[in-house]
mmCIF file of C-alpha atoms in Angstrom:
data_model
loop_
_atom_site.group_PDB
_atom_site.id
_atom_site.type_symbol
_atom_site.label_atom_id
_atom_site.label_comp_id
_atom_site.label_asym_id
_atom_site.label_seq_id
_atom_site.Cartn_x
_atom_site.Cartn_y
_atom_site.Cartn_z
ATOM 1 C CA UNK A 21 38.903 1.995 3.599
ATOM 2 C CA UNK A 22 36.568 3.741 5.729
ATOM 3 C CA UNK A 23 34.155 1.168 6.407
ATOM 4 C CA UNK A 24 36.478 -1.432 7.041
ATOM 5 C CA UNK A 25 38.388 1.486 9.500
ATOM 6 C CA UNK A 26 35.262 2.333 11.179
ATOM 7 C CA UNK A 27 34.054 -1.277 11.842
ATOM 8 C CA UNK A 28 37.720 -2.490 13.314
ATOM 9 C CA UNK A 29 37.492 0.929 15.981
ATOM 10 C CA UNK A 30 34.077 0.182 16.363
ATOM 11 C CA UNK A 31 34.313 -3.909 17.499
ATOM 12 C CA UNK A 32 37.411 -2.957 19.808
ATOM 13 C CA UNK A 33 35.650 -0.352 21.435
ATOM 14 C CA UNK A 34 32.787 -2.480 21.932
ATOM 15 C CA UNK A 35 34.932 -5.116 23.292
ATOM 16 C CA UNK A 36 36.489 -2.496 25.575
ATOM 17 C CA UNK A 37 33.168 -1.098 26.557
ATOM 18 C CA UNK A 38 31.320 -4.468 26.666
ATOM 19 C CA UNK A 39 30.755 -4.388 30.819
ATOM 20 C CA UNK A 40 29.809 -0.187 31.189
ATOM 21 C CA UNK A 41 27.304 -1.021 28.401
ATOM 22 C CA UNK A 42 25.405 -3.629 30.728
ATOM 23 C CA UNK A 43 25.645 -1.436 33.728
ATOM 24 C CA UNK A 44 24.556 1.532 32.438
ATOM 25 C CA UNK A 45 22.313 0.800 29.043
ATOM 26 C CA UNK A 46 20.105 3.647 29.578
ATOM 27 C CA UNK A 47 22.861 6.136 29.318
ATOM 28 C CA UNK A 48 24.496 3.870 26.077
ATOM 29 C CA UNK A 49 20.839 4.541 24.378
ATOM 30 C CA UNK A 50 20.157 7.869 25.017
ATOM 31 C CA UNK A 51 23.786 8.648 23.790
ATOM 32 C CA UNK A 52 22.843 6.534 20.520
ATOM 33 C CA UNK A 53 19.673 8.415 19.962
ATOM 34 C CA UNK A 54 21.882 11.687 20.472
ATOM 35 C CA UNK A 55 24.845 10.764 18.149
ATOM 36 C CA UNK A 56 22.321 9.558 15.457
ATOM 37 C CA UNK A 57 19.884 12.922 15.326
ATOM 38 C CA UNK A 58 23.407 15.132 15.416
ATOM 39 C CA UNK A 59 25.021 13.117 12.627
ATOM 40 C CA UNK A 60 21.776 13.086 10.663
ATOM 41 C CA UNK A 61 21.817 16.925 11.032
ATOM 42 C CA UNK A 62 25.453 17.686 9.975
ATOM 43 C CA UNK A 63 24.782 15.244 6.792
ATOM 44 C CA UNK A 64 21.645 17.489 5.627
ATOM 45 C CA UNK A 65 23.903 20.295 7.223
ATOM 46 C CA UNK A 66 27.436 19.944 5.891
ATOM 47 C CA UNK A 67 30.226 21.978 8.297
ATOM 48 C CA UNK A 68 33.767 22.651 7.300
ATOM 49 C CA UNK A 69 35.188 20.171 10.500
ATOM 50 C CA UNK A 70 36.744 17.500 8.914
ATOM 51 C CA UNK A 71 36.613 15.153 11.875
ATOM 52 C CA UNK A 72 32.842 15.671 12.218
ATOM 53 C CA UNK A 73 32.055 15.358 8.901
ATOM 54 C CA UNK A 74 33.508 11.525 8.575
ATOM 55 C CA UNK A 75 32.090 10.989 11.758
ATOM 56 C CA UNK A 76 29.047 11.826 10.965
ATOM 57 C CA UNK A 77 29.220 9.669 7.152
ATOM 58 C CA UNK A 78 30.376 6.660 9.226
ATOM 59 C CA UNK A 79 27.115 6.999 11.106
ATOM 60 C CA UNK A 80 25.009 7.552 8.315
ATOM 61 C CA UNK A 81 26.323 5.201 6.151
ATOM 62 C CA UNK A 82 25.641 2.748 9.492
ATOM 63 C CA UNK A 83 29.387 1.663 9.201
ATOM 64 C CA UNK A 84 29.529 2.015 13.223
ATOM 65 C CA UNK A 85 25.794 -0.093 13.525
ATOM 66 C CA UNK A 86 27.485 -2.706 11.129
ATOM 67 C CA UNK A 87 30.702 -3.191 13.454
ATOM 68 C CA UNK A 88 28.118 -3.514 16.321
ATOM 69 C CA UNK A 89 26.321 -5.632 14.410
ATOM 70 C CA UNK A 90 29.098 -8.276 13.370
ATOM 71 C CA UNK A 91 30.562 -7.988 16.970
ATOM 72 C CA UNK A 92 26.983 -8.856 18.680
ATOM 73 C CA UNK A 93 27.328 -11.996 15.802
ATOM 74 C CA UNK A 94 30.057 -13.050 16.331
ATOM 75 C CA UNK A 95 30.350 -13.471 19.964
ATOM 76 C CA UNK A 96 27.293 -15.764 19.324
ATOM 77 C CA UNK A 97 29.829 -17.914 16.881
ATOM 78 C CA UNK A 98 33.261 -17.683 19.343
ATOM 79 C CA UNK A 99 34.571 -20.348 21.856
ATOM 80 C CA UNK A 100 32.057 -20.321 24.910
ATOM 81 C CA UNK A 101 35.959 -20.633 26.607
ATOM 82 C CA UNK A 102 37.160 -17.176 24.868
ATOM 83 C CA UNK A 103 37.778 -13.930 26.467
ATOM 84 C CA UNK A 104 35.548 -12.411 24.014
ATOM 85 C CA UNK A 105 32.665 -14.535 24.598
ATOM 86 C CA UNK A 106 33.131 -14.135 28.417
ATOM 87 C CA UNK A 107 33.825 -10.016 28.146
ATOM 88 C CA UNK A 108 30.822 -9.331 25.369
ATOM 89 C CA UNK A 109 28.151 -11.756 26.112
ATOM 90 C CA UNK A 110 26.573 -10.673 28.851
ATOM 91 C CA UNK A 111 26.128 -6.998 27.158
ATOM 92 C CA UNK A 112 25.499 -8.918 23.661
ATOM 93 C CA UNK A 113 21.192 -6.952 23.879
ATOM 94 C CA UNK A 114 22.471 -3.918 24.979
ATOM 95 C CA UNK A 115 24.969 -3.619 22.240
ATOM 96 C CA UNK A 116 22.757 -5.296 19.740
ATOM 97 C CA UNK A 117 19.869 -1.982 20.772
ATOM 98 C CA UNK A 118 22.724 0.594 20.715
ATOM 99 C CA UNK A 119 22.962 -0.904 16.957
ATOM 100 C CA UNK A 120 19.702 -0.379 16.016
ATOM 101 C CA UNK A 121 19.556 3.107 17.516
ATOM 102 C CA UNK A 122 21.948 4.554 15.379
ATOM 103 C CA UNK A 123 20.775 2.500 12.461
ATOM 104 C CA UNK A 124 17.668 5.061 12.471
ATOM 105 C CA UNK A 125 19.416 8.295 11.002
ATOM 106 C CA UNK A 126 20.354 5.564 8.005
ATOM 107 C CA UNK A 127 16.845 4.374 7.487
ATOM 108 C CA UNK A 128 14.852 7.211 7.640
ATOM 109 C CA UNK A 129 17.089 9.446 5.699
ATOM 110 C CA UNK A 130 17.466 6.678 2.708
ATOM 111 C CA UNK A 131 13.515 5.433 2.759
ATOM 112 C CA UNK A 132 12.883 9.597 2.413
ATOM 113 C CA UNK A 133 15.337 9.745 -0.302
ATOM 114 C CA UNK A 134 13.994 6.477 -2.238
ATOM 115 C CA UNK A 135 10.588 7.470 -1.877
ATOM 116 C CA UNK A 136 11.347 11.008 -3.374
ATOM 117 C CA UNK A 137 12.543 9.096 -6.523
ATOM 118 C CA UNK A 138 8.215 8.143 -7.027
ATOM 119 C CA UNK A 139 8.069 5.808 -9.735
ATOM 120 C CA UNK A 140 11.389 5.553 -10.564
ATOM 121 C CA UNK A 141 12.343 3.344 -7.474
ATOM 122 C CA UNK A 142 10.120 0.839 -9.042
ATOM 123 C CA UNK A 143 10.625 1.217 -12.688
ATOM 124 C CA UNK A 144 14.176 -0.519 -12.099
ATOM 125 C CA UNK A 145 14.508 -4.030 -10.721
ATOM 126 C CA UNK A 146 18.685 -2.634 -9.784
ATOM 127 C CA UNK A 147 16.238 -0.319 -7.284
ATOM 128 C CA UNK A 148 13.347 -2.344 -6.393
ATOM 129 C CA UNK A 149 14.946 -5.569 -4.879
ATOM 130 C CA UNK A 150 17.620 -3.912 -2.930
ATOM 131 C CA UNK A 151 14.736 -1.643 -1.421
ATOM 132 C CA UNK A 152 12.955 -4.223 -0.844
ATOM 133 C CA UNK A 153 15.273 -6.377 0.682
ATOM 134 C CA UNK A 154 15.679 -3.489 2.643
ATOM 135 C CA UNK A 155 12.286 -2.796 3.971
ATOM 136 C CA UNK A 156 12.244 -7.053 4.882
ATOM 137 C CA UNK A 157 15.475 -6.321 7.209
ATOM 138 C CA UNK A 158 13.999 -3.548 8.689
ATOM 139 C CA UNK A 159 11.199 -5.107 9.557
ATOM 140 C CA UNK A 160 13.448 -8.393 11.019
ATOM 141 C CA UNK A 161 15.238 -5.560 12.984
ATOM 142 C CA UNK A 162 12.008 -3.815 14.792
ATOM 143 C CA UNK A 163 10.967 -7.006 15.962
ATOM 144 C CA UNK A 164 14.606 -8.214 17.022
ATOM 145 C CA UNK A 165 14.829 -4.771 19.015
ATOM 146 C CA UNK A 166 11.946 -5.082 20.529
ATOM 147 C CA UNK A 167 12.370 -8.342 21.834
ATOM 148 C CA UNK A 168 16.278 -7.363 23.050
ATOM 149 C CA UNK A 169 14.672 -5.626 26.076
ATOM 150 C CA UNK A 170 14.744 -7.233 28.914
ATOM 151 C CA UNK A 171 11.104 -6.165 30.406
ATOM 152 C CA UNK A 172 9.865 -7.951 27.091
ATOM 153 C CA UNK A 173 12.452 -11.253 27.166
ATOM 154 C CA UNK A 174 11.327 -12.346 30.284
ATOM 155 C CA UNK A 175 7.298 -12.067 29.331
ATOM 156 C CA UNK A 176 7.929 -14.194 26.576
ATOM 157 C CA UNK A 177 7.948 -18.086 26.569
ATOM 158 C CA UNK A 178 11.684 -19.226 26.664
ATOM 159 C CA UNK A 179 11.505 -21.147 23.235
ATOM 160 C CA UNK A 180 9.576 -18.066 21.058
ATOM 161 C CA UNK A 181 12.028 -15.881 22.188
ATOM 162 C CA UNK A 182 14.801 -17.862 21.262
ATOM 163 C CA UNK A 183 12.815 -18.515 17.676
ATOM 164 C CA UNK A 184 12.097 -15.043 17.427
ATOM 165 C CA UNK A 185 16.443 -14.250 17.907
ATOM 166 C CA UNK A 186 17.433 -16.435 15.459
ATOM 167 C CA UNK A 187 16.350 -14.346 12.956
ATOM 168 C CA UNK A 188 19.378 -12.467 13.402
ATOM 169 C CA UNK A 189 21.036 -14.328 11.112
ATOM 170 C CA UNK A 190 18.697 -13.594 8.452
ATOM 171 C CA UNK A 191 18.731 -9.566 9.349
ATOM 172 C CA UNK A 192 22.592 -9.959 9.146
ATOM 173 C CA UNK A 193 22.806 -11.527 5.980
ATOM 174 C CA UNK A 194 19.890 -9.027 4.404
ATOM 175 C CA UNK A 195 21.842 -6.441 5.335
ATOM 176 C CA UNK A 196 25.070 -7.403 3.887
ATOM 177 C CA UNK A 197 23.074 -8.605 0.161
ATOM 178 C CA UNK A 198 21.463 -5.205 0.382
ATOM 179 C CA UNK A 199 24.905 -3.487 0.938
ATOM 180 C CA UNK A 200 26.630 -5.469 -1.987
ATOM 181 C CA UNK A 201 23.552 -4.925 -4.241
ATOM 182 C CA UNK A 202 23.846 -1.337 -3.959
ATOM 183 C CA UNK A 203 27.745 -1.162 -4.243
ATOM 184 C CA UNK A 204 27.966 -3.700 -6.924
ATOM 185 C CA UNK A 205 26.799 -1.444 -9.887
ATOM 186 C CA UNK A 206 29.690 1.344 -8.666
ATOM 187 C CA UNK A 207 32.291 -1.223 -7.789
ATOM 188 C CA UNK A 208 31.557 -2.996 -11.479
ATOM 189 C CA UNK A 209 31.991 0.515 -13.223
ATOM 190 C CA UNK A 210 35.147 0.757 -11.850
ATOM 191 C CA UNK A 211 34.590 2.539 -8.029
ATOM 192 C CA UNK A 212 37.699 1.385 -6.237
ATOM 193 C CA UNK A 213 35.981 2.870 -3.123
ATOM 194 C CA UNK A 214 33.064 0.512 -3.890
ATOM 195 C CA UNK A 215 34.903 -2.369 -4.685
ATOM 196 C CA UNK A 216 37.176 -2.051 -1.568
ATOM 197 C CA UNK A 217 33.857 -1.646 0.164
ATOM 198 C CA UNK A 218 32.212 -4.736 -1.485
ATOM 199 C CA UNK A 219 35.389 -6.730 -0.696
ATOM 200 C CA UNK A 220 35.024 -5.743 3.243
ATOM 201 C CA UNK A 221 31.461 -6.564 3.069
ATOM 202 C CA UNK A 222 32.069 -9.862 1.666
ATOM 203 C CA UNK A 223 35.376 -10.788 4.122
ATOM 204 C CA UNK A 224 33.239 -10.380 7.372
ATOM 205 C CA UNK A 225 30.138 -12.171 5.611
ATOM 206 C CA UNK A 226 32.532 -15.075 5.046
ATOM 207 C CA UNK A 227 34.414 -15.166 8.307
ATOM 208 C CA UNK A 228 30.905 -15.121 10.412
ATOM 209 C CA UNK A 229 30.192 -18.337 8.578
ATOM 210 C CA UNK A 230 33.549 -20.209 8.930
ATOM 211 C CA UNK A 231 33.021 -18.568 12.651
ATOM 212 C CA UNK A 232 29.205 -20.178 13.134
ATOM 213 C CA UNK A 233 29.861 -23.829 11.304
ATOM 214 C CA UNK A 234 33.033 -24.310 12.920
ATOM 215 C CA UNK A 235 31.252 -23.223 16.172
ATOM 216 C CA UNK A 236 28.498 -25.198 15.268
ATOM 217 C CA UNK A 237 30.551 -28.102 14.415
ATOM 218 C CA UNK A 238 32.622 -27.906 17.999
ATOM 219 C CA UNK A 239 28.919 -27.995 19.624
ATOM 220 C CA UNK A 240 27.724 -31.056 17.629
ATOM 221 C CA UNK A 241 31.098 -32.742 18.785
ATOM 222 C CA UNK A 242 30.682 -31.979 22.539
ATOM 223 C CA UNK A 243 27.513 -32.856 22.803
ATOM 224 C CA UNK A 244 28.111 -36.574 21.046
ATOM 225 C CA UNK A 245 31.021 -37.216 23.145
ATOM 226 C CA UNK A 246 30.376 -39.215 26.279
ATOM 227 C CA UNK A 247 30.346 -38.387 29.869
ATOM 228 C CA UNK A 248 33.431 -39.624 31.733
ATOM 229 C CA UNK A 249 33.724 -40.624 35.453
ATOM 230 C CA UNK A 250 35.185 -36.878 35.822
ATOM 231 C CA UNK A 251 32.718 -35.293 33.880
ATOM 232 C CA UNK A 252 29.447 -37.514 36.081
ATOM 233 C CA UNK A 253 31.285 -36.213 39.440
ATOM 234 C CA UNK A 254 31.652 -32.352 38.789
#
């Protein structure tokens, strides 16, 4: 129930946040990169404080990155009338590289661990693809991140920039495959902390794409319907 915990605090608190996170982004990142070398330490360092310690796993395990994640998705998919479009867009990079910032303790820590395993990562196709998947969305997110910053946006032609984003939705949907893949063999073996996980995993993966065809949909339909008097004077 963690995960599913952590990513509910986490998208309210982004939602919350959304305006101090444009304002001040350079404090937002250099807290990230804080959080995520502290957390990494207390993982390989274990302390008795309980509240640290899940703090900490929820940051490892990139539970927090994955709430930022689906709430930087989803305000792409929400009613351009909404609150929460109107609240979180604007700050939808600055979240989005506050993501990937604390998605570093996760990746460096796990590619260290797989690579200890030598051979064995690649003896086993159950270890293999889901590695591999996860080097692909790694890759994806370096080049997303480094096209979130502003300095670089505005060098870049409009329309590769915009190509270059929409690659999101692949990184988003690599990184939910690669979570399922890993929590699939646990959840099958009868890992009710697996399964529950899965089963989050899966709800949010299916929402965001009720969320993005019906948004889709509602575009298609506005842009097909035609002008009226009204709409030709505004």
């Amino acid at each position: 129930m963690e995960l599913a915990i952590t990513i509910v605090v986490t998208a309210v608190a982004a939602v919350l946040l959304a305006p101090s996170f444009r304002k001040a982004p350079a404090a937002w990142y250099a807290g990230a990169v804080a959080v995520c070398v502290i957390c990494a330490y207390l993982t390989l360092h274990p302390m008795p404080y309980q509240v640290l310690r899940a703090f900490a796993f929820a940051v490892q395990k990139c539970y927090v990155a994955f709430g930022l994640f689906a709430v930087v998705m989803f305000v792409g998919a929400a009613p351009k009338t909404s609150v929460f479009f109107h609240r979180v867009m604007p700050a939808r990079a600055e979240l989005s590289i506050v993501a990937t910032l604390l998605s570093g303790g996760h990746i460096v820590l796990y590619t260290m661990n797989y690579l200890s395993t030598g051979s064995a990562l690649f003896s086993t196709p159950k270890m293999l693809v889901p590695f591999a998947m996860s080097v692909i969305a790694a890759v994806v997110l370096v080049v997303l991140f480094a096209t979130s910053f502003k300095r670089v946006r505005v060098t870049m032609p409009f329309n590769r920039w915009k190509f270059i984003q929409r690659f999101a939705y692949l990184f988003f949907a690599l990184i939910i495959l690669h979570a399922l893949l890993f929590l699939r063999p646990s959840a099958l073996n009868g890992s009710m902390h697996a399964a529950t996980n899965l089963a989050v995993y899966v709800l949010v993966g299916a929402a965001y794409a009720v969320a993005r065809i019906a948004r889709y949909m509602s575009d298609r339909k506005k842009a097909s319907k035609p002008e009226t008097l009204e709409d030709l004077c505004r």
